[in-house]
Short mmCIF file of C-alpha atoms in Angstrom, two decimals:
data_model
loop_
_atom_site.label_atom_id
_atom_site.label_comp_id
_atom_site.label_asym_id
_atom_site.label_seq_id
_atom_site.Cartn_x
_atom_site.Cartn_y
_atom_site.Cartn_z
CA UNK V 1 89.38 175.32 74.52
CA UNK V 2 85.66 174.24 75.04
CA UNK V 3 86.04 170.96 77.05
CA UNK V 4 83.91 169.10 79.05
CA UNK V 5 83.61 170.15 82.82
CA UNK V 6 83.34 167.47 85.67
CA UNK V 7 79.51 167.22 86.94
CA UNK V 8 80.20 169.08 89.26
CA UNK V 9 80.85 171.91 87.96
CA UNK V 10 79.12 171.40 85.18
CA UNK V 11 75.71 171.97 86.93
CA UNK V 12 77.09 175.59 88.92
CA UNK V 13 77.45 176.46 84.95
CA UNK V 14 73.63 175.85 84.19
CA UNK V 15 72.66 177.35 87.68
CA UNK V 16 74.24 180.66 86.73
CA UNK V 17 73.25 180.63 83.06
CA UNK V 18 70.15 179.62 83.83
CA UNK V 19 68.75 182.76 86.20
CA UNK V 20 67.92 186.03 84.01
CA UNK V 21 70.92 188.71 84.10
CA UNK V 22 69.34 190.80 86.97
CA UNK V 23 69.62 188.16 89.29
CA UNK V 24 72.92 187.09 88.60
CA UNK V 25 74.43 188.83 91.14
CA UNK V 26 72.43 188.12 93.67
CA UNK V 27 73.67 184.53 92.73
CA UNK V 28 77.11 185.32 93.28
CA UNK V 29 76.28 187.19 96.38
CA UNK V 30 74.91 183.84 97.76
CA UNK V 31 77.87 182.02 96.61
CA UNK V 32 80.25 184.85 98.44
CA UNK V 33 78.04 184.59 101.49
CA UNK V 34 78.50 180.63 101.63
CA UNK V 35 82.43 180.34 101.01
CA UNK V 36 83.49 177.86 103.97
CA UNK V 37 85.74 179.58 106.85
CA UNK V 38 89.14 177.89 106.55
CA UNK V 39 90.11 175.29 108.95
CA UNK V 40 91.78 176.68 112.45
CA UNK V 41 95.02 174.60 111.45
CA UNK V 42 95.53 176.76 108.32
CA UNK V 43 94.82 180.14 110.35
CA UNK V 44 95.66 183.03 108.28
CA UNK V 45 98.63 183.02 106.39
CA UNK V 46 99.18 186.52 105.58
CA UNK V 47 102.59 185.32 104.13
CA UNK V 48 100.97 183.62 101.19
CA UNK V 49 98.91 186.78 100.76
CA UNK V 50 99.19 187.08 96.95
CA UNK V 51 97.98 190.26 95.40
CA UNK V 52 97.24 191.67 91.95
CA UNK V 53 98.70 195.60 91.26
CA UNK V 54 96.73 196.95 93.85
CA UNK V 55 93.82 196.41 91.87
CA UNK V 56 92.35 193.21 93.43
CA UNK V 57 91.81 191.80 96.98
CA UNK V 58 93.74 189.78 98.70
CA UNK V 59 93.16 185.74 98.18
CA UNK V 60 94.71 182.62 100.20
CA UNK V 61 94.09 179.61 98.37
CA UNK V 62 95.90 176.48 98.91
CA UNK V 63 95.27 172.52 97.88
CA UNK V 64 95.35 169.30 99.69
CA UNK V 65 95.13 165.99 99.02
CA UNK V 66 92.31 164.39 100.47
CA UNK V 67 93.36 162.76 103.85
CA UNK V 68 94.30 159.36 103.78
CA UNK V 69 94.14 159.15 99.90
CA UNK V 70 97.03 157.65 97.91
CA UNK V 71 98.90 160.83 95.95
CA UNK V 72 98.55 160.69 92.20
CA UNK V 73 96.71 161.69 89.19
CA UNK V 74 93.04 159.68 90.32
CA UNK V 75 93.54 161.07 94.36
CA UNK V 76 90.92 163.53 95.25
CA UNK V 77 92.19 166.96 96.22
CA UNK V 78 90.74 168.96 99.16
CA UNK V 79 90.88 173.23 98.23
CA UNK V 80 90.82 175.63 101.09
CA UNK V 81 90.02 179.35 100.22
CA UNK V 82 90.09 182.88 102.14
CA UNK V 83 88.76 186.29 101.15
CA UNK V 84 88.06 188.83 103.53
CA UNK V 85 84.59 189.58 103.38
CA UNK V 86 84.47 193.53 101.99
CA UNK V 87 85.87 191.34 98.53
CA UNK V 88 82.37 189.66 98.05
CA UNK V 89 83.33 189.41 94.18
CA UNK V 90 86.40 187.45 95.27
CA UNK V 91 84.73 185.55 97.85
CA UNK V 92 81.90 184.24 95.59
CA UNK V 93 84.79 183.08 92.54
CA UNK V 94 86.66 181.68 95.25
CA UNK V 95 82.79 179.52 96.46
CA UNK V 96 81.99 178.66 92.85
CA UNK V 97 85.51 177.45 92.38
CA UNK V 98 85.60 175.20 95.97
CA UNK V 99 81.49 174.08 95.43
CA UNK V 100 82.66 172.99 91.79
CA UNK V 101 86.37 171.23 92.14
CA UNK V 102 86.43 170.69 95.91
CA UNK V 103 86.83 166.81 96.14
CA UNK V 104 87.82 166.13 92.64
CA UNK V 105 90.82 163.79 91.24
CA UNK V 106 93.57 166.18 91.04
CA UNK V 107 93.77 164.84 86.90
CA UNK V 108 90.39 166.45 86.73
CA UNK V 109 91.20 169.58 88.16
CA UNK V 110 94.12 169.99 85.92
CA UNK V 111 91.63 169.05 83.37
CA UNK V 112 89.13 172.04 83.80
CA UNK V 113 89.14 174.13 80.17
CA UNK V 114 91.28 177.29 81.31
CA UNK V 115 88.15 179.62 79.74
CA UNK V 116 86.10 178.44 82.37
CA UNK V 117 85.71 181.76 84.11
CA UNK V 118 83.90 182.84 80.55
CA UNK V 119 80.67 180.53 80.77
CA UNK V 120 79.33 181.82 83.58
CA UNK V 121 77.53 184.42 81.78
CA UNK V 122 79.15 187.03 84.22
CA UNK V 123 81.80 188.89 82.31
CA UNK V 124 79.06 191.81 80.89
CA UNK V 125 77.50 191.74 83.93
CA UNK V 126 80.86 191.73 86.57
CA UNK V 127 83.16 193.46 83.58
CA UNK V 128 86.39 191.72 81.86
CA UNK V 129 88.95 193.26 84.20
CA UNK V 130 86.97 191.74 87.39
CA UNK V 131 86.52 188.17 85.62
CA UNK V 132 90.28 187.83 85.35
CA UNK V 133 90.21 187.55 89.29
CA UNK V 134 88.75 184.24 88.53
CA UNK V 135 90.65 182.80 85.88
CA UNK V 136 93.24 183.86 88.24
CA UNK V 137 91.99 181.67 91.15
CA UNK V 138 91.98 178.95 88.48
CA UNK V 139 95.33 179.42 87.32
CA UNK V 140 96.91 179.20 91.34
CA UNK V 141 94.69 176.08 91.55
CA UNK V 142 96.48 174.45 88.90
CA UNK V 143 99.65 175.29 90.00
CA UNK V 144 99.20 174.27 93.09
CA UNK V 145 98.01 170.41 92.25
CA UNK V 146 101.03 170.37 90.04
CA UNK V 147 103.43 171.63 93.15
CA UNK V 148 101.44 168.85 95.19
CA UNK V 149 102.21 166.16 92.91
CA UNK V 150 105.26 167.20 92.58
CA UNK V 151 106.35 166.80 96.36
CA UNK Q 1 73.11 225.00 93.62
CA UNK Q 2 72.45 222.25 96.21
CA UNK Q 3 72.48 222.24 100.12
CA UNK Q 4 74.27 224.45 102.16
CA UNK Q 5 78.23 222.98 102.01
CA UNK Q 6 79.40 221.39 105.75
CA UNK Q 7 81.05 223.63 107.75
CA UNK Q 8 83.68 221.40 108.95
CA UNK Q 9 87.09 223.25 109.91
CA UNK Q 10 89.09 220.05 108.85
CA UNK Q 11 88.09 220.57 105.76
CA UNK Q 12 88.85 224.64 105.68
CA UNK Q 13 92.40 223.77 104.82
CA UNK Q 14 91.79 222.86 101.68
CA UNK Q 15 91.03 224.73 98.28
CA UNK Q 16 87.54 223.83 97.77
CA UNK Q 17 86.09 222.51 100.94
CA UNK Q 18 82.86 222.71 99.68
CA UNK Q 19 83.64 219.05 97.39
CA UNK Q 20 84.16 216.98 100.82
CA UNK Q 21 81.49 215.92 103.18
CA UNK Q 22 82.32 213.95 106.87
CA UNK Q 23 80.66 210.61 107.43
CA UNK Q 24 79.22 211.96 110.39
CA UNK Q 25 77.75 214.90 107.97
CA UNK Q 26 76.30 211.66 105.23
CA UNK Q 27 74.75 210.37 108.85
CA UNK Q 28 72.77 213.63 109.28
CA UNK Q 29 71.90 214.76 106.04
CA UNK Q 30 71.59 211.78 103.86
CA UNK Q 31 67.69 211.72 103.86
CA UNK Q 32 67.33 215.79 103.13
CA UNK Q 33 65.54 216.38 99.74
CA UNK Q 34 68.05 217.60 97.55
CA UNK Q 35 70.48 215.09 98.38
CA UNK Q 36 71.45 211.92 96.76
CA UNK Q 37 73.88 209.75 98.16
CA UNK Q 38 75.83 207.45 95.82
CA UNK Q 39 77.60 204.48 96.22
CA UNK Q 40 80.54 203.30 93.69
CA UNK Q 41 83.16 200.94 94.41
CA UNK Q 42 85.86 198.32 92.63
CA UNK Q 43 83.92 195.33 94.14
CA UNK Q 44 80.69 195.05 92.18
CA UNK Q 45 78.95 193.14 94.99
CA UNK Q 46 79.91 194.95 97.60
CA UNK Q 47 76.52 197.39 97.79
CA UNK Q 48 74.63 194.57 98.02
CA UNK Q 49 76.35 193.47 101.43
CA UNK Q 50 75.22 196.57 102.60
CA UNK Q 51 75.86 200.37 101.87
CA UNK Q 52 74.25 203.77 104.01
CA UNK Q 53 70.57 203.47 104.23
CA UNK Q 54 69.09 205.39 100.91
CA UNK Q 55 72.15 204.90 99.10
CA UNK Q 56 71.81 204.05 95.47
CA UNK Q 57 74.62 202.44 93.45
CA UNK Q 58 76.63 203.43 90.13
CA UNK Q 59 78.62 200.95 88.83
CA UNK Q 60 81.41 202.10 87.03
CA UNK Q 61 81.45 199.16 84.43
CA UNK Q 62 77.85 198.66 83.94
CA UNK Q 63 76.64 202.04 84.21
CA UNK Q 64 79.57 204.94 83.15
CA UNK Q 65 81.58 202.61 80.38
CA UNK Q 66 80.20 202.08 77.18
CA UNK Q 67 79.86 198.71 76.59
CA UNK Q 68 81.12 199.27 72.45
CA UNK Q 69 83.52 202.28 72.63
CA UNK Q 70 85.84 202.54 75.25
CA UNK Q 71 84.65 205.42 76.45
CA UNK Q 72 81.78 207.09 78.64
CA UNK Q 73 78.19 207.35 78.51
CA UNK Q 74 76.77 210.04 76.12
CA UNK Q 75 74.53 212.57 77.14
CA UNK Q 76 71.48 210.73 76.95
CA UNK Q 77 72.56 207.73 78.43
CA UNK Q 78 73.83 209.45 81.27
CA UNK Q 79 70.16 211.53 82.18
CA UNK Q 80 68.79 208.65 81.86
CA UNK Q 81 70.93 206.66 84.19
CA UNK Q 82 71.11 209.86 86.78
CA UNK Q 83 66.91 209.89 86.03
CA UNK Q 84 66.58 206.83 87.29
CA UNK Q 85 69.10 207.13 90.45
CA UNK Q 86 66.44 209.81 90.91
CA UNK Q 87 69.43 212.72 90.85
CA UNK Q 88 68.30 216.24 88.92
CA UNK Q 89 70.65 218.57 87.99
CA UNK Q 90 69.92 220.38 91.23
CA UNK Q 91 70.85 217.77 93.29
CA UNK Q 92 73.37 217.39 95.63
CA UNK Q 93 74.99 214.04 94.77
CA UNK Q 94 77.89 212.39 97.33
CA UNK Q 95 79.68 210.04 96.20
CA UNK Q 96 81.99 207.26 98.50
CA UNK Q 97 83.07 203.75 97.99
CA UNK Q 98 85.52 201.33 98.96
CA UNK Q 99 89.75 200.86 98.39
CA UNK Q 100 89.81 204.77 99.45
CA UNK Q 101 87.32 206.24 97.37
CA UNK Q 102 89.18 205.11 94.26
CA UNK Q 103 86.02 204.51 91.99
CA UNK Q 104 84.01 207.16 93.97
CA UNK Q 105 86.40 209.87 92.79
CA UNK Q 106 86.56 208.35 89.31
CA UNK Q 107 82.43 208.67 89.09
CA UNK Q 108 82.94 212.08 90.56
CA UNK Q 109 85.07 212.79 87.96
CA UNK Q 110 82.57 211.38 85.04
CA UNK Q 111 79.39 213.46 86.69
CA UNK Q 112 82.10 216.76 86.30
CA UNK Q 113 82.61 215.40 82.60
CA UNK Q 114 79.01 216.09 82.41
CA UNK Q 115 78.94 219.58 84.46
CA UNK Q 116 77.15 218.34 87.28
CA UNK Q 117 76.69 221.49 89.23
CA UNK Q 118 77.55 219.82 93.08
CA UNK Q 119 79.44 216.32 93.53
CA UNK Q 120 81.21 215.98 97.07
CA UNK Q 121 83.08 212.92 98.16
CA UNK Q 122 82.37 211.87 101.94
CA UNK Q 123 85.88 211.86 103.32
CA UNK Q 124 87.02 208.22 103.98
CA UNK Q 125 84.90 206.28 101.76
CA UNK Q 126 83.30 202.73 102.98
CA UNK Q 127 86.27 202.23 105.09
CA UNK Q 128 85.57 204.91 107.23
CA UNK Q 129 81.71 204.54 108.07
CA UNK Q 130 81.95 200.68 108.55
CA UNK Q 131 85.36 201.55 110.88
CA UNK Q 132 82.96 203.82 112.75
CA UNK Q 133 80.25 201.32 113.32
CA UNK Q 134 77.55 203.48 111.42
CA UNK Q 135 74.58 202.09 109.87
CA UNK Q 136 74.68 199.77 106.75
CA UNK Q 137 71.34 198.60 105.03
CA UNK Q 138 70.74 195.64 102.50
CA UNK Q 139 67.64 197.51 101.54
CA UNK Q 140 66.75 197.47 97.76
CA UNK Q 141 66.54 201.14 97.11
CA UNK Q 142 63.77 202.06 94.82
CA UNK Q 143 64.26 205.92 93.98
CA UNK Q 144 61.40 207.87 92.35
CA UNK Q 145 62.21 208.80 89.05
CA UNK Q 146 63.57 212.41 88.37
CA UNK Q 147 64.65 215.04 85.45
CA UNK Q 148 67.62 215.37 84.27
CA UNK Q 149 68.40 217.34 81.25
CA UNK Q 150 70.21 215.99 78.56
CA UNK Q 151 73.62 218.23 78.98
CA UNK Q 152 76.34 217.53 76.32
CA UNK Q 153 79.96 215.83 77.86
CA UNK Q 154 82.83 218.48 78.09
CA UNK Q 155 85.62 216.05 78.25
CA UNK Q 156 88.32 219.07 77.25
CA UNK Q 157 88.95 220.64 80.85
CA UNK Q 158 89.21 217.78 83.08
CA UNK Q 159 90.16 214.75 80.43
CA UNK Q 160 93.24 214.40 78.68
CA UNK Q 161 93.69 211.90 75.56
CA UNK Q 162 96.31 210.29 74.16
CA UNK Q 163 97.13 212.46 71.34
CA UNK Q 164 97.16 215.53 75.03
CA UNK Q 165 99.70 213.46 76.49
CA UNK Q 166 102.34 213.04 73.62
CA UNK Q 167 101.91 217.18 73.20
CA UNK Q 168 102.33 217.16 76.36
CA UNK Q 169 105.86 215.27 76.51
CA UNK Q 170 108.39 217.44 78.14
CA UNK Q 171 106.25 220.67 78.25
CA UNK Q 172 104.38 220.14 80.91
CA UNK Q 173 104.29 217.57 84.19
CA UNK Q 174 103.19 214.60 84.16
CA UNK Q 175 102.02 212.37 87.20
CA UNK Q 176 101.73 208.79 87.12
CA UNK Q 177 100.31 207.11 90.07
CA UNK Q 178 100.60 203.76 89.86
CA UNK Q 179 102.85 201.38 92.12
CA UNK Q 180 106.62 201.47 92.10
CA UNK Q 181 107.11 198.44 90.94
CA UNK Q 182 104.42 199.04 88.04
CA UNK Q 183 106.19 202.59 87.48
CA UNK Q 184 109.85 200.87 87.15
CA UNK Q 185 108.49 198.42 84.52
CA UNK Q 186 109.25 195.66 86.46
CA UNK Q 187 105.89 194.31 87.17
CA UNK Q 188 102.89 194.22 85.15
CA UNK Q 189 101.50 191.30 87.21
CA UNK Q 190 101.58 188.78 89.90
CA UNK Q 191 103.04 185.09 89.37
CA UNK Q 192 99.86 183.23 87.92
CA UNK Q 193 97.90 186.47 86.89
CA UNK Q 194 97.55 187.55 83.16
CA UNK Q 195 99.38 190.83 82.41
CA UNK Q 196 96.45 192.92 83.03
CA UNK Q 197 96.09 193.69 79.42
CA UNK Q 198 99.08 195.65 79.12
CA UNK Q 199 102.54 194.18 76.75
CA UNK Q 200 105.31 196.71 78.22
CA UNK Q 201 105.85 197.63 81.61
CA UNK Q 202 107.10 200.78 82.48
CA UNK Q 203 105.86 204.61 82.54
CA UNK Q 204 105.79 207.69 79.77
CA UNK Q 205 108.78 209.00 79.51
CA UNK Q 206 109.25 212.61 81.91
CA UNK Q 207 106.68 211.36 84.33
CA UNK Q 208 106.94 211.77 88.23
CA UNK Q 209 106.19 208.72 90.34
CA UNK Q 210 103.67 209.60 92.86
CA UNK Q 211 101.55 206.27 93.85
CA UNK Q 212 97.92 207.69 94.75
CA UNK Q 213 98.32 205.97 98.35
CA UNK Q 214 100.63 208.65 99.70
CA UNK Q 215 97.56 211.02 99.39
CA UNK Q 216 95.63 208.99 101.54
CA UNK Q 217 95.75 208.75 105.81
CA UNK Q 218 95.51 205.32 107.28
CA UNK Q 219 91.65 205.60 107.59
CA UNK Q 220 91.35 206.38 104.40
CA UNK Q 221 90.79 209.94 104.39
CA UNK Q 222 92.82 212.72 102.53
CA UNK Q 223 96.10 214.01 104.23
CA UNK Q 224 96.48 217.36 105.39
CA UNK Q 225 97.11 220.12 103.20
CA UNK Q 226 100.02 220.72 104.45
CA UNK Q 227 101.38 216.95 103.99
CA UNK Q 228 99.59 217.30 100.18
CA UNK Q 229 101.75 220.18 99.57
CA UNK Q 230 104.69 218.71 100.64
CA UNK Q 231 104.71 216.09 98.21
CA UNK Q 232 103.06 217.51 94.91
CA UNK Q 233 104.69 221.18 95.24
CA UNK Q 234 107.68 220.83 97.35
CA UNK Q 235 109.02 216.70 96.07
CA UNK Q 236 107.33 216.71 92.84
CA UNK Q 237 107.53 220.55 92.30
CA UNK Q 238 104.22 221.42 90.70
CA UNK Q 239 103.24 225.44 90.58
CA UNK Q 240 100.23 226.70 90.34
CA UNK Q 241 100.58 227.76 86.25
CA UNK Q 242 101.61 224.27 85.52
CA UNK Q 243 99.20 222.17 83.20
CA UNK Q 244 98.92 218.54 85.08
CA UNK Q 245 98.22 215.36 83.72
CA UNK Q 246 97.36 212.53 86.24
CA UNK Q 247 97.41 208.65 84.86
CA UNK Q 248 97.62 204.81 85.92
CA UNK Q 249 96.47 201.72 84.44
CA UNK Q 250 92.87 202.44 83.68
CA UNK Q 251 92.13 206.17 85.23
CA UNK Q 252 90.46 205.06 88.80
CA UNK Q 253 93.28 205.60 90.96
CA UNK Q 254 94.56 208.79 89.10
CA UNK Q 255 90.81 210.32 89.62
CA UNK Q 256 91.79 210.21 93.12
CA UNK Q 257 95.15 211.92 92.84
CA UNK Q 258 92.86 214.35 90.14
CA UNK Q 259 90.67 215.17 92.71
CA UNK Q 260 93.71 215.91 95.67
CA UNK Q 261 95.18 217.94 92.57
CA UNK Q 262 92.53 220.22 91.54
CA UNK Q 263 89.79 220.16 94.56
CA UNK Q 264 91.44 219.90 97.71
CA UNK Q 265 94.96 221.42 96.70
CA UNK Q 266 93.42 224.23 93.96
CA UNK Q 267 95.24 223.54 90.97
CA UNK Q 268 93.44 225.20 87.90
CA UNK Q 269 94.87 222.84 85.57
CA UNK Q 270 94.50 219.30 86.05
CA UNK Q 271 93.67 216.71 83.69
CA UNK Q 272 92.86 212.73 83.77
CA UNK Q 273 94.16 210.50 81.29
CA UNK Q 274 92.00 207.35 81.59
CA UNK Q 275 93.58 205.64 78.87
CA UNK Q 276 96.21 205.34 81.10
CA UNK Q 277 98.59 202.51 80.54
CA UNK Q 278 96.43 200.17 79.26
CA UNK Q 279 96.51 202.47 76.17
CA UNK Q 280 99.97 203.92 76.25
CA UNK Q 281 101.61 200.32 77.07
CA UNK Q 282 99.77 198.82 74.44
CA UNK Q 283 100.05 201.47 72.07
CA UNK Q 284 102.23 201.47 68.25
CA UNK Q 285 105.09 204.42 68.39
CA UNK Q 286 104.87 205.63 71.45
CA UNK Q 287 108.30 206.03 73.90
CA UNK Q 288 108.20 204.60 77.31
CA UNK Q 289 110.66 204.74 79.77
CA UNK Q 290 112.15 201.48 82.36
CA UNK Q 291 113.20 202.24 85.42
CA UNK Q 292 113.08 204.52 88.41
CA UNK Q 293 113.74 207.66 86.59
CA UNK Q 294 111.18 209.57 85.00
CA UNK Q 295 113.52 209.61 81.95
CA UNK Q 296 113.52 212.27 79.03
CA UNK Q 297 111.29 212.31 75.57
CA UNK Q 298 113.03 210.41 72.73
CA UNK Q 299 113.57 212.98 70.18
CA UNK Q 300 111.09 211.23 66.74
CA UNK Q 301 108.38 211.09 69.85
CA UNK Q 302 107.84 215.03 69.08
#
């Protein structure tokens, strides 16, 4: 899979490919530092607290559609993401994800190329294991949109 | 070797006392020459939020995995990285991190690999300074550069492959220390999540179930001795003649259960296998077992 990525998205790509390896993480750092709070309505939701063997933090994700917008394959689709913040990693896959599809046509979203996670030019840098947190995230994101237009 | 050892009489109870520090000790003596404090954690951003002032970070990924074997760093590699952390072999190194100290006992277990003369683990790990309130700096740390001999690995007393494990089938005990539900077979991921590299689920066959957690208090420090000997002598009935082999899915969390084994309980014996189950579930001709029994060796597995 190498297709094309919405705008969007497209320019977080050549933002993190573009900085030198060292400062990479500082990158992501920023990202994890800039993850929006969730809205009060959503509050915590520990019972949608989904977690990988023991190995990975705890994420709440869930998807919207935008409010007031028409449900179907051209509606924009609001996501909503929570990471407690000694999971930096987690919170900055969980900021790239909501800076890059936040507001997109839910078609588009379900359109993102599932090896996504691979051109940020993290995996050395983050390892493998870590970068499957992210493809992940992307995975619930998609299942999600489909659940939504599903309803 | 080193600086004097706390003298902490929490930490008297156990078998070698000398491999744990306090936070409150890391607080005092963190800034002494001879001392290095190290930070290593699952999270590899999490330093950079902030870790104890002089702290300098070892990433277990980046800095103790080859990047083309799976393996560790060779000799030179690693006095160059410890060089540049500005650690000698003289040094004093302690070592903490996050989820419990998971990846800080797995680097304490990779700078033992390597014979380093005095590694201690500061009791409590992340948790427990940031619960206490202590100081956290986003300081770039800039060490000065030290010497550090190039000392050959000795992965024989303290490693255990997976051609150790199979001899090891239904001679000696094995510990797995994974999650039930990752011990049973029944789960080798979360709805949505890839399998975490492994095909099978399940454990090797003979081995006791004994999730790392249970060696671990609420705030993250180590349990008692007398609550550690509860559950690996009296429940899983290890003695101090057996020959112990510790495994999960990639060796971090059994370093932790290696270290309660052979530090803070005494055991002579007492071997990581970081293949773990990434190797053994993946792996051609080799038995596994489903289910909440610890099961016996198939008899072509010996």
């Amino acid at each position: 899979m190498s297709g094309a990525l919405p705008a969007q998205l497209e320019e977080l790509v050549a933002d993190f490919t573009a900085v030198p390896q060292e400062d990479k993480l500082e990158l992501l750092l920023d990202f994890s530092r800039s993850l929006p709070a969730l809205p009060d309505r959503l509050g915590e939701h520990p019972e949608e607290l989904e977690q990988v063997v023991e190995c990975q933090s705890p994420l709440f994700l869930t998807v919207e559609w935008e409010e007031g917008a028409v449900p179907g394959p051209g509606a924009p689709v609001r996501l909503f993401f929570s990471a407690p913040a000694e999971a930096p990693t987690t919170r900055g896959f969980a900021s790239i994800l909501h800076e890059g599809l936040d507001g997109l046509p839910a078609q588009e979203v379900l359109d993102v190329p599932d090896d996504l996670p691979e051109r940020f030019g993290l995996t050395q840098l983050v390892s493998p294991l870590r970068m499957r947190g992210m493809s992940a995230m992307l995975a619930r994101i998609k299942r999600r949109v489909r659940e939504l237009q599903d309803d | 070797m080193g600086v004097a050892v706390e003298n902490n009489e929490d930490f008297a109870q156990y078998a070698h006392p000398e491999r744990l520090v306090s936070t409150q000790w890391v607080a005092e003596h963190r800034d002494d020459p001879g001392v290095v404090v190290v930070e290593s954690d699952e999270d590899v951003l999490l330093y950079e939020t902030g870790h104890v002032p002089g702290a300098v970070k070892i990433d277990w990924h980046t800095d103790l995995n080859r990047p083309d074997t799976r393996d560790y760093v060779d000799a030179e590699e690693f006095a160059e990285l410890m060089a540049r952390k500005g650690i000698s072999r003289d040094t004093t190194i302690v070592v903490y991190g996050d989820k419990s100290n998971w990846w800080a006992a797995y680097a304490l277990w990779v700078f033992e690999l390597f014979g380093h003369p005095d590694v201690r683990l500061m009791n409590g790990g992340r948790d427990k300074w940031v619960a206490e309130g202590r100081e956290l700096s986003t300081e770039k740390v800039v060490p000065e550069r030290a010497d550090y001999p190039v000392v050959e690995r000795d992965d024989t007393p303290i490693r255990a492959y997976q051609e150790d494990v199979l001899a090891h089938l239904g001679e000696q005990p094995l510990i797995d220390v994974r999650s039930l539900p990752e011990y049973t077979g029944e789960r080798t991921h979360m709805p949505d999540y890839p399998q975490e590299g492994t095909l099978r689920g399940g454990h090797i066959p003979t081995a006791a179930s004994v999730p790392w957690a249970r060696a671990a208090a609420e705030d993250a420090t180590f349990r008692s001795r007398e609550e550690l000997e509860a559950i690996y002598r009296d429940e899983v009935g290890l003695s101090d003649d057996d020959d112990i082999i510790a495994y999960c899915r990639i060796g971090e969390r059994s370093s932790h259960t290696w270290f309660v084994l052979k530090h803070l309980l005494g055991f002579e014996r007492v071997r990581n296998y970081d293949g773990s189950w990434t190797e053994w579930g993946n792996s051609v001709r080799v038995p596994i077992v489903l289910g909440e029994e610890p099961g016996e060796v198939p008899g072509s597995a010996r």
